Amino acid sequence: ERNEAMELRTKMQDKFKWMRFYSPKDRPIGPHPIPMWEADFGAYDNRRKWSDVRDFIEAEHGNLSVLIHPHSMDGDYADHTKNAWWAGEAINLRIQSWNTNL
């Protein structure tokens, strides 16, 4: 699974050069219960490219579970739940103790 995730990351780096990519995490971190890597849209103006990224991930995610979530004014809980989008099987995140009103 890690190899497949890293292949997806490389494809995204090639296709979306404007995105910021962070170092892969080989352990659970924050709300994410399994190893992961993170990329973000880098700038507010890039939000218009959402559908391009979503469509690419939908086509290329293979057997992976991929979470896309915003960094909105709604707060972390909303961004990881109602504002989130999944390609593949949604994973139960470690957010049970988060304040749902944030």
PDB file of C-alpha atoms in Angstrom:
ATOM      1  CA  GLU A   1       0.000   0.000   0.000  1.00  0.00           C
ATOM      2  CA  ARG A   2       2.858   2.400   0.785  1.00  0.00           C
ATOM      3  CA  ASN A   3       4.336   1.885  -2.687  1.00  0.00           C
ATOM      4  CA  GLU A   4       0.970   2.604  -4.283  1.00  0.00           C
ATOM      5  CA  ALA A   5       0.602   5.745  -2.164  1.00  0.00           C
ATOM      6  CA  MET A   6       4.059   6.968  -3.138  1.00  0.00           C
ATOM      7  CA  GLU A   7       3.331   6.300  -6.817  1.00  0.00           C
ATOM      8  CA  LEU A   8       0.171   8.412  -6.554  1.00  0.00           C
ATOM      9  CA  ARG A   9       2.185  11.149  -4.843  1.00  0.00           C
ATOM     10  CA  THR A  10       4.754  11.146  -7.672  1.00  0.00           C
ATOM     11  CA  LYS A  11       2.016  11.325 -10.309  1.00  0.00           C
ATOM     12  CA  MET A  12       0.430  14.248  -8.489  1.00  0.00           C
ATOM     13  CA  GLN A  13       3.763  16.050  -8.174  1.00  0.00           C
ATOM     14  CA  ASP A  14       4.223  15.713 -11.934  1.00  0.00           C
ATOM     15  CA  LYS A  15       0.691  16.823 -12.812  1.00  0.00           C
ATOM     16  CA  PHE A  16       0.112  19.516 -10.163  1.00  0.00           C
ATOM     17  CA  LYS A  17       3.435  21.312  -9.866  1.00  0.00           C
ATOM     18  CA  TRP A  18       1.739  24.224  -8.098  1.00  0.00           C
ATOM     19  CA  MET A  19       0.739  22.056  -5.101  1.00  0.00           C
ATOM     20  CA  ARG A  20       2.835  21.840  -1.930  1.00  0.00           C
ATOM     21  CA  PHE A  21       3.857  18.323  -0.920  1.00  0.00           C
ATOM     22  CA  TYR A  22       4.949  17.466   2.604  1.00  0.00           C
ATOM     23  CA  SER A  23       7.123  14.611   3.798  1.00  0.00           C
ATOM     24  CA  PRO A  24       5.368  11.252   4.103  1.00  0.00           C
ATOM     25  CA  LYS A  25       4.579  10.133   7.654  1.00  0.00           C
ATOM     26  CA  ASP A  26       5.322   6.470   8.310  1.00  0.00           C
ATOM     27  CA  ARG A  27       3.162   6.338  11.413  1.00  0.00           C
ATOM     28  CA  PRO A  28      -0.286   7.508  12.500  1.00  0.00           C
ATOM     29  CA  ILE A  29      -0.317  11.253  13.122  1.00  0.00           C
ATOM     30  CA  GLY A  30      -3.038  13.580  14.386  1.00  0.00           C
ATOM     31  CA  PRO A  31      -6.470  12.350  13.336  1.00  0.00           C
ATOM     32  CA  HIS A  32      -5.001  10.032  10.722  1.00  0.00           C
ATOM     33  CA  PRO A  33      -4.878   6.432  12.057  1.00  0.00           C
ATOM     34  CA  ILE A  34      -2.522   5.116   9.383  1.00  0.00           C
ATOM     35  CA  PRO A  35       0.655   6.405   7.696  1.00  0.00           C
ATOM     36  CA  MET A  36      -0.033   9.156   5.200  1.00  0.00           C
ATOM     37  CA  TRP A  37       1.336  11.984   3.114  1.00  0.00           C
ATOM     38  CA  GLU A  38      -0.080  15.434   2.665  1.00  0.00           C
ATOM     39  CA  ALA A  39      -0.354  17.906  -0.169  1.00  0.00           C
ATOM     40  CA  ASP A  40      -2.135  21.216  -0.155  1.00  0.00           C
ATOM     41  CA  PHE A  41      -3.348  23.763  -2.629  1.00  0.00           C
ATOM     42  CA  GLY A  42      -0.644  26.216  -1.624  1.00  0.00           C
ATOM     43  CA  ALA A  43      -2.679  29.377  -2.097  1.00  0.00           C
ATOM     44  CA  TYR A  44      -6.274  30.525  -1.815  1.00  0.00           C
ATOM     45  CA  ASP A  45      -6.504  31.200  -5.561  1.00  0.00           C
ATOM     46  CA  ASN A  46      -5.763  27.540  -6.279  1.00  0.00           C
ATOM     47  CA  ARG A  47      -9.146  26.572  -4.820  1.00  0.00           C
ATOM     48  CA  ARG A  48     -10.521  26.874  -8.351  1.00  0.00           C
ATOM     49  CA  LYS A  49      -8.418  23.830  -9.278  1.00  0.00           C
ATOM     50  CA  TRP A  50     -10.326  21.604  -6.822  1.00  0.00           C
ATOM     51  CA  SER A  51     -12.255  19.689  -9.487  1.00  0.00           C
ATOM     52  CA  ASP A  52      -9.074  18.951 -11.475  1.00  0.00           C
ATOM     53  CA  VAL A  53      -7.406  17.461  -8.395  1.00  0.00           C
ATOM     54  CA  ARG A  54     -10.539  15.573  -7.335  1.00  0.00           C
ATOM     55  CA  ASP A  55     -11.054  14.094 -10.794  1.00  0.00           C
ATOM     56  CA  PHE A  56      -7.405  13.030 -10.993  1.00  0.00           C
ATOM     57  CA  ILE A  57      -7.503  11.347  -7.589  1.00  0.00           C
ATOM     58  CA  GLU A  58     -10.799   9.653  -8.390  1.00  0.00           C
ATOM     59  CA  ALA A  59      -9.233   8.153 -11.511  1.00  0.00           C
ATOM     60  CA  GLU A  60      -5.837   7.297  -9.997  1.00  0.00           C
ATOM     61  CA  HIS A  61      -6.429   6.275  -6.359  1.00  0.00           C
ATOM     62  CA  GLY A  62      -6.431   2.545  -7.128  1.00  0.00           C
ATOM     63  CA  ASN A  63      -6.877   0.608  -3.857  1.00  0.00           C
ATOM     64  CA  LEU A  64      -6.048   3.579  -1.677  1.00  0.00           C
ATOM     65  CA  SER A  65      -8.309   5.558   0.621  1.00  0.00           C
ATOM     66  CA  VAL A  66      -7.681   9.225  -0.132  1.00  0.00           C
ATOM     67  CA  LEU A  67      -9.023  12.077   1.974  1.00  0.00           C
ATOM     68  CA  ILE A  68      -9.267  15.612   0.659  1.00  0.00           C
ATOM     69  CA  HIS A  69     -10.326  18.248   3.139  1.00  0.00           C
ATOM     70  CA  PRO A  70     -10.186  22.023   3.236  1.00  0.00           C
ATOM     71  CA  HIS A  71      -8.687  24.297   5.843  1.00  0.00           C
ATOM     72  CA  SER A  72     -11.845  26.337   6.245  1.00  0.00           C
ATOM     73  CA  MET A  73     -13.187  28.728   8.821  1.00  0.00           C
ATOM     74  CA  ASP A  74     -15.556  25.927   9.897  1.00  0.00           C
ATOM     75  CA  GLY A  75     -12.787  24.317  11.985  1.00  0.00           C
ATOM     76  CA  ASP A  76     -10.877  21.045  11.987  1.00  0.00           C
ATOM     77  CA  TYR A  77     -13.807  18.828  12.953  1.00  0.00           C
ATOM     78  CA  ALA A  78     -16.007  20.061  10.101  1.00  0.00           C
ATOM     79  CA  ASP A  79     -13.096  19.936   7.666  1.00  0.00           C
ATOM     80  CA  HIS A  80     -12.465  16.261   8.473  1.00  0.00           C
ATOM     81  CA  THR A  81     -16.174  15.308   8.404  1.00  0.00           C
ATOM     82  CA  LYS A  82     -18.860  17.287   6.566  1.00  0.00           C
ATOM     83  CA  ASN A  83     -16.370  19.207   4.389  1.00  0.00           C
ATOM     84  CA  ALA A  84     -14.274  16.129   3.561  1.00  0.00           C
ATOM     85  CA  TRP A  85     -14.264  14.130   0.340  1.00  0.00           C
ATOM     86  CA  TRP A  86     -13.033  10.542   0.052  1.00  0.00           C
ATOM     87  CA  ALA A  87     -11.865   8.493  -2.910  1.00  0.00           C
ATOM     88  CA  GLY A  88     -11.974   4.835  -2.014  1.00  0.00           C
ATOM     89  CA  GLU A  89     -13.089   3.552   1.364  1.00  0.00           C
ATOM     90  CA  ALA A  90     -13.478   6.217   4.061  1.00  0.00           C
ATOM     91  CA  ILE A  91     -11.318   5.527   7.107  1.00  0.00           C
ATOM     92  CA  ASN A  92     -12.465   6.197  10.653  1.00  0.00           C
ATOM     93  CA  LEU A  93     -10.401   9.147  11.787  1.00  0.00           C
ATOM     94  CA  ARG A  94      -9.313   9.679  15.378  1.00  0.00           C
ATOM     95  CA  ILE A  95     -11.561  12.687  16.011  1.00  0.00           C
ATOM     96  CA  GLN A  96     -13.999  11.416  18.648  1.00  0.00           C
ATOM     97  CA  SER A  97     -12.572  13.749  21.299  1.00  0.00           C
ATOM     98  CA  TRP A  98     -12.573  16.840  19.068  1.00  0.00           C
ATOM     99  CA  ASN A  99     -14.950  19.640  19.885  1.00  0.00           C
ATOM    100  CA  THR A 100     -17.668  19.430  17.257  1.00  0.00           C
ATOM    101  CA  ASN A 101     -18.519  23.096  17.717  1.00  0.00           C
ATOM    102  CA  LEU A 102     -15.161  24.363  16.459  1.00  0.00           C
TER     103      LEU A 102
END
